[in-house]
Amino acid sequence: MLNIVILAAGLGKRMQSDLPKVLHPLAGKPMLAHVLDNARALDPNRIVVVVGHGAERVKQAFADQPDIEFALQSPQQGTGHAVQQAAPLLQESGKADDATLVLYGDVPLVQSDTLRRLIDARAGGMAVLTEKLDDPSGYGRIVRNDRNEVVRIVEHKDATAAEQAINEVNTGILVAPTGRLKDWLSRIDNNNAQGEYYLTDVVGLSVADGLPVYAAHPAAAWETLGVNSRIQQAQLERNWQGEQARRLLEAGVTLADPARFDLRGALVCGRDVFIDVGCVFEGRVELADGVRVGPHCVIKDAVIGAGTRIEAFSHVQEAQVADEAHIGPYARLRPGAQIGAQAHVGNFVEIKKSVLGQGSKANHLAYIGDARIGARVNIGAGTITCNYDGVNKSLTVIEDDAFIGSDTQLVAPVRVGQGATLGAGTTLTKDAPAGKLTISRPVQKTIDGWTRPIKKS
Ligand code: UD1
Ligand code: CA
């Protein structure tokens, strides 16, 4: 049975923030959520998050996730003390695969592949995730014997000069047999430089009990970087964005500049997708084969069909665009926009909760809300669906092949029949019949002999 304990009780003083550290975002979601994702990928029997500082806010942020147990650590007396608080919640079957993996809530990017290797390395005993650093200062050092076996971990502040010269450090992540771990935790003390109960002391206890301690290493250095400050948060954000960009490039996506790409969620791309600089993708976005996204677009929770082009500075949220459409520049697709194949949505056109049918065009300056627009409709510049009377929202229906002249207001609920034409400047308050010209503007006249007023002296 696999238990995962995530330590998240620390203060995070250097963040200079009222928000508990583990709720600070990385790629648009709380650091702790990243840790939980990677934890869940291991299919554990139990996940325990140890909370302390800001406990209520942390618990509340994950209140909708019933697979998480919380243990309160107050006051915080060290990493060993933290795991002790989780100990009563740890599950055991009595079999050899009983294990408890300890993760940190502020080390958000350790990948499940690395954790799987760590678990495999323990071979019935315990294993620690270690790495070699050019500058190991501040970290716990991995002390090995002359057979190169791990014998204990010494914290920087407790280390002798010779131990401080060791450059193999403890990342903090380890896995141990659950029953043994509980026993060792009950035996550690706080007689050390920091007066804390060190989780790292279980390593020496394991060796003393004749149970060897193995080491595994992260696949990439950024996996074990922790966040203690806004600077580290920003650096880790760049590391992670770089990694996400790398994965997309490997999958065949062209990124105009991988260093100017931000993904805060999941992006699924078909073949030969091109993404220009400065785009932000949020939530879950799908770009089908051959989609081209111009510079500085923001796309959130959207599905974009094959061959569609989204031009610069467009904003797309909770929208669907079919194949071969042309969006932007400066288009805004709001929740519920459904753009048909080969449709065009041009600059300063806002579309909300509306269907724009196949091959229809709204190329300039329009607001389309709560509308059902058929195929091959032309929406002139300055067209507005007046969908809101201050209390209720009403529907505008425009049937296939209609032509809406420029600067038209469609006062909903209203319907424009198939093939109807609305003259420019029309304020449509009643349905427009199919196949006919409907126009509401006053008749134009010219006044002969009229002169401009002149200023009185
Ligand atoms: C710890 C390790 C050290 C390792 C380093 C890696 C110990 C004794 N030392 O040191 O060997 O090199 O991490 O970064 O384990 N936490 C609690 N409750 C506490 C104390 C800490 O939940 O009482 C949490 C923190 O919120 C944090 C994690 O445990 O997520 C690590 O705590 P931190 O104080 O950063 O540990 P270090 O002293 O850096
Ligand atoms: Ca730390």
Short mmCIF file of C-alpha atoms and ligand atoms in Angstrom, two decimals:
data_model
loop_
_atom_site.label_atom_id
_atom_site.label_comp_id
_atom_site.label_asym_id
_atom_site.label_seq_id
_atom_site.Cartn_x
_atom_site.Cartn_y
_atom_site.Cartn_z
CA MET A 1 0.00 0.00 0.00
CA LEU A 2 1.38 3.34 -1.01
CA ASN A 3 0.89 6.42 1.18
CA ILE A 4 2.02 9.84 0.07
CA VAL A 5 2.67 12.54 2.65
CA ILE A 6 3.02 16.09 1.36
CA LEU A 7 4.64 18.56 3.74
CA ALA A 8 2.98 21.93 3.48
CA ALA A 9 2.97 23.41 6.97
CA GLY A 10 5.89 25.82 6.62
CA LEU A 11 5.49 29.58 6.75
CA GLY A 12 7.08 30.73 3.50
CA LYS A 13 8.18 33.99 5.06
CA ARG A 14 10.33 35.05 2.12
CA MET A 15 7.32 35.09 -0.22
CA GLN A 16 6.23 38.27 1.62
CA SER A 17 2.63 37.28 1.08
CA ASP A 18 -0.64 36.71 2.92
CA LEU A 19 -1.32 33.73 0.67
CA PRO A 20 0.06 30.44 2.05
CA LYS A 21 3.13 29.53 0.02
CA VAL A 22 1.79 26.27 -1.42
CA LEU A 23 -1.18 28.14 -2.89
CA HIS A 24 1.06 30.41 -4.94
CA PRO A 25 0.67 29.54 -8.61
CA LEU A 26 3.01 27.93 -11.01
CA ALA A 27 1.79 27.80 -14.60
CA GLY A 28 -1.56 29.12 -13.40
CA LYS A 29 -2.29 26.61 -10.67
CA PRO A 30 -1.27 26.29 -7.02
CA MET A 31 2.08 24.64 -6.39
CA LEU A 32 0.36 22.10 -4.18
CA ALA A 33 -1.95 21.15 -7.07
CA HIS A 34 1.10 20.25 -9.16
CA VAL A 35 2.42 18.05 -6.35
CA LEU A 36 -0.99 16.39 -6.04
CA ASP A 37 -1.13 15.71 -9.80
CA ASN A 38 2.22 13.99 -9.73
CA ALA A 39 1.26 12.14 -6.56
CA ARG A 40 -1.99 10.86 -8.06
CA ALA A 41 -0.14 9.57 -11.10
CA LEU A 42 1.41 6.99 -8.74
CA ASP A 43 -2.06 5.69 -7.85
CA PRO A 44 -1.53 5.84 -4.07
CA ASN A 45 -3.92 4.37 -1.50
CA ARG A 46 -3.77 7.53 0.56
CA ILE A 47 -2.58 11.11 0.24
CA VAL A 48 -2.02 13.11 3.43
CA VAL A 49 -1.21 16.82 3.27
CA VAL A 50 0.40 18.18 6.44
CA VAL A 51 -0.85 21.74 6.93
CA GLY A 52 0.09 24.35 9.51
CA HIS A 53 0.54 27.96 8.47
CA GLY A 54 -2.62 29.07 6.67
CA ALA A 55 -4.07 25.59 7.28
CA GLU A 56 -7.68 26.65 6.79
CA ARG A 57 -7.02 28.37 3.48
CA VAL A 58 -5.04 25.43 2.16
CA LYS A 59 -7.74 22.97 3.22
CA GLN A 60 -10.41 25.15 1.69
CA ALA A 61 -8.58 25.42 -1.63
CA PHE A 62 -8.74 21.62 -1.96
CA ALA A 63 -12.02 20.98 -0.14
CA ASP A 64 -13.57 19.59 -3.34
CA GLN A 65 -10.95 16.83 -3.63
CA PRO A 66 -12.11 13.96 -1.43
CA ASP A 67 -9.03 11.81 -2.00
CA ILE A 68 -6.92 14.11 0.20
CA GLU A 69 -6.59 13.78 3.98
CA PHE A 70 -5.22 16.64 6.02
CA ALA A 71 -3.09 16.45 9.16
CA LEU A 72 -2.49 19.56 11.23
CA GLN A 73 1.00 20.37 12.44
CA SER A 74 0.98 23.15 15.01
CA PRO A 75 3.47 24.39 15.98
CA GLN A 76 5.97 23.36 13.31
CA GLN A 77 8.84 21.50 14.92
CA GLY A 78 10.59 20.15 11.85
CA THR A 79 10.09 17.78 8.94
CA GLY A 80 10.18 14.66 11.14
CA HIS A 81 7.58 16.16 13.44
CA ALA A 82 5.48 16.99 10.37
CA VAL A 83 5.45 13.39 9.12
CA GLN A 84 4.64 12.24 12.69
CA GLN A 85 1.41 14.22 12.49
CA ALA A 86 0.45 12.23 9.40
CA ALA A 87 1.49 8.86 10.88
CA PRO A 88 -1.93 7.88 12.35
CA LEU A 89 -3.48 8.29 8.88
CA LEU A 90 -0.98 6.06 7.07
CA GLN A 91 -2.40 2.79 5.78
CA GLU A 92 -0.71 -0.58 6.08
CA SER A 93 -1.52 -4.02 4.74
CA GLY A 94 1.40 -5.80 6.42
CA LYS A 95 2.84 -6.72 3.04
CA ALA A 96 6.27 -5.88 1.61
CA ASP A 97 4.88 -3.18 -0.67
CA ASP A 98 3.80 -1.00 2.26
CA ALA A 99 5.55 2.30 1.67
CA THR A 100 5.25 5.95 2.48
CA LEU A 101 6.58 8.57 0.08
CA VAL A 102 7.30 12.05 1.45
CA LEU A 103 6.99 15.05 -0.87
CA TYR A 104 7.21 18.79 -0.27
CA GLY A 105 4.36 21.13 -1.14
CA ASP A 106 6.86 23.77 -2.20
CA VAL A 107 8.77 21.46 -4.56
CA PRO A 108 6.05 21.41 -7.18
CA LEU A 109 7.63 19.87 -10.25
CA VAL A 110 9.04 16.53 -9.22
CA GLN A 111 7.79 14.24 -11.99
CA SER A 112 5.98 10.98 -11.43
CA ASP A 113 8.59 9.11 -13.52
CA THR A 114 11.30 10.21 -11.11
CA LEU A 115 9.15 9.23 -8.14
CA ARG A 116 8.49 5.82 -9.66
CA ARG A 117 12.21 5.27 -10.03
CA LEU A 118 12.71 6.30 -6.40
CA ILE A 119 10.07 3.81 -5.27
CA ASP A 120 11.62 1.07 -7.40
CA ALA A 121 15.06 1.84 -5.96
CA ARG A 122 14.01 1.19 -2.38
CA ALA A 123 14.02 -2.61 -2.88
CA GLY A 124 11.96 -3.25 0.25
CA GLY A 125 13.97 -0.72 2.28
CA MET A 126 14.10 3.01 2.02
CA ALA A 127 15.38 5.33 -0.69
CA VAL A 128 16.20 9.02 -0.82
CA LEU A 129 16.17 11.30 -3.84
CA THR A 130 19.56 12.96 -4.00
CA GLU A 131 21.54 15.05 -6.43
CA LYS A 132 24.95 16.59 -6.79
CA LEU A 133 25.15 20.36 -6.66
CA ASP A 134 28.04 22.72 -7.38
CA ASP A 135 26.94 24.75 -4.40
CA PRO A 136 25.42 22.40 -1.81
CA SER A 137 25.26 24.97 0.99
CA GLY A 138 22.07 24.99 3.02
CA TYR A 139 21.10 21.45 2.10
CA GLY A 140 21.33 18.23 4.08
CA ARG A 141 24.40 16.25 2.93
CA ILE A 142 24.39 12.57 2.00
CA VAL A 143 27.05 10.82 4.06
CA ARG A 144 28.29 7.55 2.51
CA ASN A 145 30.67 4.91 3.91
CA ASP A 146 33.76 3.55 2.19
CA ARG A 147 31.58 1.06 0.32
CA ASN A 148 29.70 4.08 -1.04
CA GLU A 149 26.53 3.13 0.86
CA VAL A 150 24.33 5.87 2.26
CA VAL A 151 24.71 5.87 6.05
CA ARG A 152 23.04 9.06 7.19
CA ILE A 153 22.05 12.61 6.28
CA VAL A 154 23.60 15.54 8.11
CA GLU A 155 21.96 18.96 7.98
CA HIS A 156 24.16 21.85 6.85
CA LYS A 157 24.02 23.53 10.25
CA ASP A 158 25.08 20.34 12.03
CA ALA A 159 27.78 19.34 9.54
CA THR A 160 31.52 19.36 10.12
CA ALA A 161 33.73 21.16 7.61
CA ALA A 162 34.51 17.81 5.97
CA GLU A 163 30.79 16.98 5.70
CA GLN A 164 30.04 20.41 4.31
CA ALA A 165 32.45 19.61 1.49
CA ILE A 166 30.13 16.78 0.34
CA ASN A 167 28.26 17.91 -2.75
CA GLU A 168 25.61 15.18 -2.83
CA VAL A 169 22.53 16.68 -1.20
CA ASN A 170 19.19 15.52 0.09
CA THR A 171 16.32 16.85 -2.03
CA GLY A 172 14.02 16.09 0.92
CA ILE A 173 12.02 13.51 -0.99
CA LEU A 174 12.22 9.96 0.33
CA VAL A 175 10.31 6.71 0.55
CA ALA A 176 10.34 4.26 3.46
CA PRO A 177 8.50 1.13 4.65
CA THR A 178 5.48 2.50 6.49
CA GLY A 179 5.65 0.41 9.68
CA ARG A 180 9.36 1.03 10.11
CA LEU A 181 8.97 4.72 9.38
CA LYS A 182 6.42 5.11 12.17
CA ASP A 183 8.81 3.37 14.55
CA TRP A 184 11.80 5.51 13.52
CA LEU A 185 9.76 8.71 13.80
CA SER A 186 8.92 7.80 17.40
CA ARG A 187 12.65 7.48 18.09
CA ILE A 188 14.04 10.72 16.65
CA ASP A 189 14.91 13.64 18.91
CA ASN A 190 15.59 17.33 18.49
CA ASN A 191 19.13 17.46 19.86
CA ASN A 192 20.57 19.36 16.92
CA ALA A 193 21.59 22.83 15.79
CA GLN A 194 18.01 23.85 14.96
CA GLY A 195 16.22 22.15 17.86
CA GLU A 196 13.95 20.42 15.32
CA TYR A 197 12.78 16.87 14.72
CA TYR A 198 14.55 16.02 11.48
CA LEU A 199 12.91 13.57 9.08
CA THR A 200 16.41 13.01 7.72
CA ASP A 201 17.38 11.23 10.95
CA VAL A 202 15.36 8.19 9.87
CA VAL A 203 18.13 7.40 7.38
CA GLY A 204 20.65 6.71 10.17
CA LEU A 205 18.01 4.69 12.07
CA SER A 206 17.30 2.56 9.01
CA VAL A 207 20.98 1.73 8.57
CA ALA A 208 21.28 0.99 12.30
CA ASP A 209 18.36 -1.45 11.94
CA GLY A 210 20.25 -3.21 9.15
CA LEU A 211 18.00 -1.91 6.40
CA PRO A 212 20.04 -0.40 3.56
CA VAL A 213 19.21 3.04 2.19
CA TYR A 214 19.34 3.53 -1.57
CA ALA A 215 19.59 6.70 -3.58
CA ALA A 216 17.84 7.70 -6.78
CA HIS A 217 18.27 10.90 -8.76
CA PRO A 218 15.88 13.22 -10.58
CA ALA A 219 15.84 13.06 -14.38
CA ALA A 220 16.14 16.86 -14.61
CA ALA A 221 17.61 19.32 -12.12
CA TRP A 222 14.53 21.57 -12.14
CA GLU A 223 12.35 18.76 -10.78
CA THR A 224 13.66 19.20 -7.27
CA LEU A 225 13.90 22.98 -7.13
CA GLY A 226 11.95 24.41 -4.21
CA VAL A 227 10.20 27.75 -3.99
CA ASN A 228 11.05 29.93 -1.03
CA SER A 229 10.88 33.35 -2.67
CA ARG A 230 9.22 35.17 -5.55
CA ILE A 231 12.52 35.02 -7.41
CA GLN A 232 12.62 31.23 -7.15
CA GLN A 233 8.95 31.10 -8.12
CA ALA A 234 9.67 33.15 -11.25
CA GLN A 235 12.71 31.02 -12.11
CA LEU A 236 10.78 27.79 -11.69
CA GLU A 237 7.96 29.20 -13.82
CA ARG A 238 10.49 29.76 -16.63
CA ASN A 239 11.99 26.29 -16.12
CA TRP A 240 8.57 24.72 -16.39
CA GLN A 241 7.46 26.81 -19.37
CA GLY A 242 10.71 25.84 -21.08
CA GLU A 243 10.00 22.20 -20.39
CA GLN A 244 6.43 22.44 -21.70
CA ALA A 245 7.71 24.21 -24.82
CA ARG A 246 10.32 21.50 -25.29
CA ARG A 247 7.64 18.79 -25.12
CA LEU A 248 5.53 20.58 -27.75
CA LEU A 249 8.50 21.06 -30.05
CA GLU A 250 9.30 17.38 -29.72
CA ALA A 251 5.71 16.57 -30.61
CA GLY A 252 6.09 18.54 -33.86
CA VAL A 253 4.64 21.94 -32.94
CA THR A 254 6.46 25.04 -34.24
CA LEU A 255 6.95 27.72 -31.61
CA ALA A 256 8.28 30.98 -33.04
CA ASP A 257 10.20 31.41 -29.80
CA PRO A 258 10.04 28.74 -27.09
CA ALA A 259 11.16 31.36 -24.57
CA ARG A 260 8.07 33.45 -25.27
CA PHE A 261 5.39 30.84 -24.75
CA ASP A 262 3.16 30.32 -21.72
CA LEU A 263 0.96 27.34 -21.06
CA ARG A 264 -1.17 27.39 -17.93
CA GLY A 265 -3.08 24.18 -18.38
CA ALA A 266 -3.06 21.57 -21.11
CA LEU A 267 -2.49 22.13 -24.82
CA VAL A 268 -3.21 19.35 -27.29
CA CYS A 269 -1.91 19.98 -30.80
CA GLY A 270 -2.35 18.20 -34.11
CA ARG A 271 0.32 18.11 -36.80
CA ASP A 272 2.05 21.20 -38.15
CA VAL A 273 0.62 23.68 -35.69
CA PHE A 274 2.38 27.05 -35.60
CA ILE A 275 2.31 29.33 -32.55
CA ASP A 276 3.81 32.80 -32.74
CA VAL A 277 5.40 34.69 -29.84
CA GLY A 278 3.73 35.89 -26.66
CA CYS A 279 0.66 33.63 -26.63
CA VAL A 280 -0.91 32.43 -23.39
CA PHE A 281 -2.86 29.17 -23.30
CA GLU A 282 -5.04 28.44 -20.28
CA GLY A 283 -7.29 25.60 -19.19
CA ARG A 284 -7.63 22.94 -21.86
CA VAL A 285 -7.00 23.98 -25.43
CA GLU A 286 -7.03 21.84 -28.55
CA LEU A 287 -5.47 23.03 -31.79
CA ALA A 288 -6.16 20.69 -34.69
CA ASP A 289 -3.83 20.02 -37.63
CA GLY A 290 -2.38 23.05 -39.33
CA VAL A 291 -3.74 25.69 -36.94
CA ARG A 292 -1.74 28.92 -36.94
CA VAL A 293 -1.90 31.23 -33.94
CA GLY A 294 -0.55 34.74 -34.42
CA PRO A 295 1.40 36.72 -31.83
CA HIS A 296 0.00 37.72 -28.44
CA CYS A 297 -3.19 35.71 -28.42
CA VAL A 298 -4.86 34.51 -25.22
CA ILE A 299 -6.71 31.21 -25.67
CA LYS A 300 -8.53 29.51 -22.84
CA ASP A 301 -10.63 26.34 -22.82
CA ALA A 302 -11.14 26.27 -26.56
CA VAL A 303 -11.20 23.85 -29.45
CA ILE A 304 -9.84 25.15 -32.75
CA GLY A 305 -10.47 23.21 -35.96
CA ALA A 306 -7.97 22.15 -38.60
CA GLY A 307 -6.44 24.82 -40.78
CA THR A 308 -7.94 27.70 -38.82
CA ARG A 309 -5.88 30.87 -38.46
CA ILE A 310 -6.08 33.04 -35.38
CA GLU A 311 -4.41 36.38 -36.02
CA ALA A 312 -2.56 38.65 -33.61
CA PHE A 313 -4.03 39.91 -30.34
CA SER A 314 -7.13 37.75 -30.40
CA HIS A 315 -8.80 36.59 -27.22
CA VAL A 316 -10.66 33.29 -27.20
CA GLN A 317 -12.36 31.81 -24.16
CA GLU A 318 -14.70 28.82 -23.85
CA ALA A 319 -15.29 28.87 -27.57
CA GLN A 320 -15.26 26.42 -30.46
CA VAL A 321 -13.99 27.21 -33.90
CA ALA A 322 -14.46 24.78 -36.78
CA ASP A 323 -12.04 24.11 -39.64
CA GLU A 324 -10.48 26.65 -41.99
CA ALA A 325 -11.89 29.66 -40.16
CA HIS A 326 -10.13 33.01 -39.91
CA ILE A 327 -10.20 34.80 -36.56
CA GLY A 328 -8.75 38.23 -35.81
CA PRO A 329 -6.61 40.21 -35.57
CA TYR A 330 -8.15 41.70 -32.43
CA ALA A 331 -11.13 39.36 -32.29
CA ARG A 332 -12.84 38.40 -29.07
CA LEU A 333 -14.63 35.09 -28.76
CA ARG A 334 -16.38 34.80 -25.43
CA PRO A 335 -17.98 31.79 -23.71
CA GLY A 336 -20.39 29.91 -25.95
CA ALA A 337 -19.11 31.28 -29.25
CA GLN A 338 -19.34 28.60 -31.96
CA ILE A 339 -17.70 29.60 -35.18
CA GLY A 340 -18.44 27.53 -38.26
CA ALA A 341 -16.06 26.25 -40.89
CA GLN A 342 -14.56 28.90 -43.19
CA ALA A 343 -16.21 31.66 -41.18
CA HIS A 344 -14.39 34.97 -40.71
CA VAL A 345 -14.34 37.02 -37.51
CA GLY A 346 -12.37 40.20 -37.95
CA ASN A 347 -11.02 43.05 -35.89
CA PHE A 348 -12.94 44.34 -32.88
CA VAL A 349 -15.69 41.79 -33.28
CA GLU A 350 -17.02 40.35 -30.03
CA ILE A 351 -19.06 37.16 -30.11
CA LYS A 352 -20.76 35.66 -27.07
CA LYS A 353 -23.02 32.59 -26.76
CA SER A 354 -23.72 32.60 -30.46
CA VAL A 355 -23.42 30.38 -33.47
CA LEU A 356 -21.85 31.86 -36.59
CA GLY A 357 -22.60 29.45 -39.40
CA GLN A 358 -20.37 28.03 -42.06
CA GLY A 359 -18.77 30.61 -44.33
CA SER A 360 -20.39 33.55 -42.55
CA LYS A 361 -18.41 36.73 -42.06
CA ALA A 362 -18.31 39.44 -39.41
CA ASN A 363 -15.20 41.25 -40.45
CA HIS A 364 -15.22 44.52 -38.57
CA LEU A 365 -16.46 46.13 -35.35
CA ALA A 366 -19.50 44.18 -34.21
CA TYR A 367 -21.15 42.76 -31.12
CA ILE A 368 -22.93 39.46 -31.54
CA GLY A 369 -24.51 38.05 -28.40
CA ASP A 370 -27.19 35.37 -28.01
CA ALA A 371 -27.52 34.92 -31.73
CA ARG A 372 -28.06 32.02 -34.12
CA ILE A 373 -26.56 32.95 -37.44
CA GLY A 374 -26.83 30.62 -40.40
CA ALA A 375 -24.44 29.93 -43.26
CA ARG A 376 -22.96 32.47 -45.72
CA VAL A 377 -24.35 35.45 -43.78
CA ASN A 378 -22.56 38.77 -44.10
CA ILE A 379 -22.54 40.91 -40.97
CA GLY A 380 -21.60 44.51 -41.84
CA ALA A 381 -19.33 46.76 -39.83
CA GLY A 382 -20.86 48.21 -36.71
CA THR A 383 -23.63 45.63 -36.37
CA ILE A 384 -24.95 45.13 -32.86
CA THR A 385 -27.32 42.54 -31.49
CA CYS A 386 -29.26 44.38 -28.79
CA ASN A 387 -29.66 41.22 -26.73
CA TYR A 388 -30.19 42.78 -23.32
CA ASP A 389 -33.05 45.03 -22.27
CA GLY A 390 -31.57 45.63 -18.84
CA VAL A 391 -33.34 42.62 -17.35
CA ASN A 392 -33.58 39.78 -19.85
CA LYS A 393 -31.43 38.40 -22.63
CA SER A 394 -33.15 37.66 -25.94
CA LEU A 395 -32.24 35.74 -29.05
CA THR A 396 -31.47 37.04 -32.52
CA VAL A 397 -31.89 34.60 -35.40
CA ILE A 398 -30.35 35.32 -38.78
CA GLU A 399 -31.05 32.72 -41.43
CA ASP A 400 -28.77 31.51 -44.22
CA ASP A 401 -27.53 33.92 -46.89
CA ALA A 402 -28.84 37.05 -45.16
CA PHE A 403 -26.95 40.32 -45.64
CA ILE A 404 -26.83 42.68 -42.66
CA GLY A 405 -25.86 46.20 -43.73
CA SER A 406 -23.43 48.26 -41.76
CA ASP A 407 -24.38 49.97 -38.51
CA THR A 408 -27.46 47.84 -37.96
CA GLN A 409 -29.02 47.24 -34.57
CA LEU A 410 -30.98 44.04 -34.18
CA VAL A 411 -33.31 44.55 -31.23
CA ALA A 412 -33.86 41.03 -29.93
CA PRO A 413 -35.92 38.95 -29.96
CA VAL A 414 -35.93 39.31 -33.71
CA ARG A 415 -35.49 37.15 -36.79
CA VAL A 416 -34.00 37.86 -40.18
CA GLY A 417 -35.33 35.49 -42.82
CA GLN A 418 -33.32 33.52 -45.31
CA GLY A 419 -31.66 35.66 -47.96
CA ALA A 420 -33.05 38.89 -46.45
CA THR A 421 -31.11 42.12 -46.79
CA LEU A 422 -31.05 44.83 -44.12
CA GLY A 423 -30.13 48.28 -45.33
CA ALA A 424 -27.30 50.09 -43.62
CA GLY A 425 -28.30 51.92 -40.47
CA THR A 426 -31.39 49.83 -39.84
CA THR A 427 -32.74 49.49 -36.33
CA LEU A 428 -34.60 46.22 -36.65
CA THR A 429 -37.41 45.87 -34.12
CA LYS A 430 -39.64 43.48 -36.07
CA ASP A 431 -38.78 40.34 -38.03
CA ALA A 432 -37.36 40.92 -41.50
CA PRO A 433 -38.99 38.70 -44.15
CA ALA A 434 -36.93 36.33 -46.26
CA GLY A 435 -35.57 37.45 -49.59
CA LYS A 436 -36.54 41.13 -49.23
CA LEU A 437 -34.85 44.41 -48.43
CA THR A 438 -35.81 45.82 -45.06
CA ILE A 439 -34.62 49.26 -44.12
CA SER A 440 -35.56 51.59 -41.27
CA ARG A 441 -33.56 54.73 -41.83
CA PRO A 442 -35.28 58.12 -42.53
CA VAL A 443 -35.45 59.20 -46.14
CA GLN A 444 -32.50 61.39 -47.09
CA LYS A 445 -33.30 64.95 -48.18
CA THR A 446 -31.38 68.00 -49.35
CA ILE A 447 -32.47 71.59 -48.49
CA ASP A 448 -31.90 73.97 -51.37
CA GLY A 449 -30.88 77.57 -50.59
CA TRP A 450 -29.86 76.73 -47.04
CA THR A 451 -26.93 78.76 -45.70
CA ARG A 452 -24.75 78.24 -42.70
CA PRO A 453 -25.39 80.55 -39.73
CA ILE A 454 -22.93 83.44 -39.36
CA LYS A 455 -21.63 84.88 -36.11
CA LYS A 456 -23.45 87.98 -34.86
CA SER A 457 -21.11 90.91 -34.18
C1 UD1 B 1 15.06 20.01 4.36
C2 UD1 B 1 15.91 18.79 4.72
C3 UD1 B 1 17.26 18.89 4.02
C4 UD1 B 1 17.09 19.05 2.54
C5 UD1 B 1 16.17 20.23 2.23
C6 UD1 B 1 15.84 20.26 0.77
C7 UD1 B 1 15.27 18.07 6.96
C8 UD1 B 1 15.61 18.10 8.38
N1 UD1 B 1 16.08 18.72 6.14
O1 UD1 B 1 15.71 21.13 4.90
O2 UD1 B 1 18.05 17.74 4.29
O3 UD1 B 1 18.35 19.25 1.92
O4 UD1 B 1 14.93 20.11 2.94
O5 UD1 B 1 15.15 21.44 0.48
O6 UD1 B 1 14.29 17.46 6.59
N2 UD1 B 1 7.86 21.64 6.79
C9 UD1 B 1 6.73 21.36 7.52
N3 UD1 B 1 6.79 21.39 8.87
C10 UD1 B 1 7.93 21.71 9.54
C11 UD1 B 1 9.08 22.00 8.78
C12 UD1 B 1 9.03 21.95 7.41
O7 UD1 B 1 5.68 21.07 6.96
O8 UD1 B 1 7.90 21.73 10.76
C13 UD1 B 1 7.80 21.59 5.34
C14 UD1 B 1 8.05 22.93 4.69
O9 UD1 B 1 6.85 23.64 4.49
C15 UD1 B 1 8.71 22.54 3.39
C16 UD1 B 1 9.44 21.25 3.72
O10 UD1 B 1 8.83 20.75 4.88
O11 UD1 B 1 7.76 22.23 2.39
C17 UD1 B 1 10.90 21.46 3.96
O12 UD1 B 1 11.09 22.37 4.99
P1 UD1 B 1 12.32 23.35 5.01
O13 UD1 B 1 12.27 24.14 6.24
O14 UD1 B 1 12.41 24.06 3.73
O15 UD1 B 1 13.51 22.28 5.13
P2 UD1 B 1 15.04 22.59 5.11
O16 UD1 B 1 15.45 23.08 6.43
O17 UD1 B 1 15.35 23.42 3.93
CA CA B 2 13.71 24.48 1.97
#
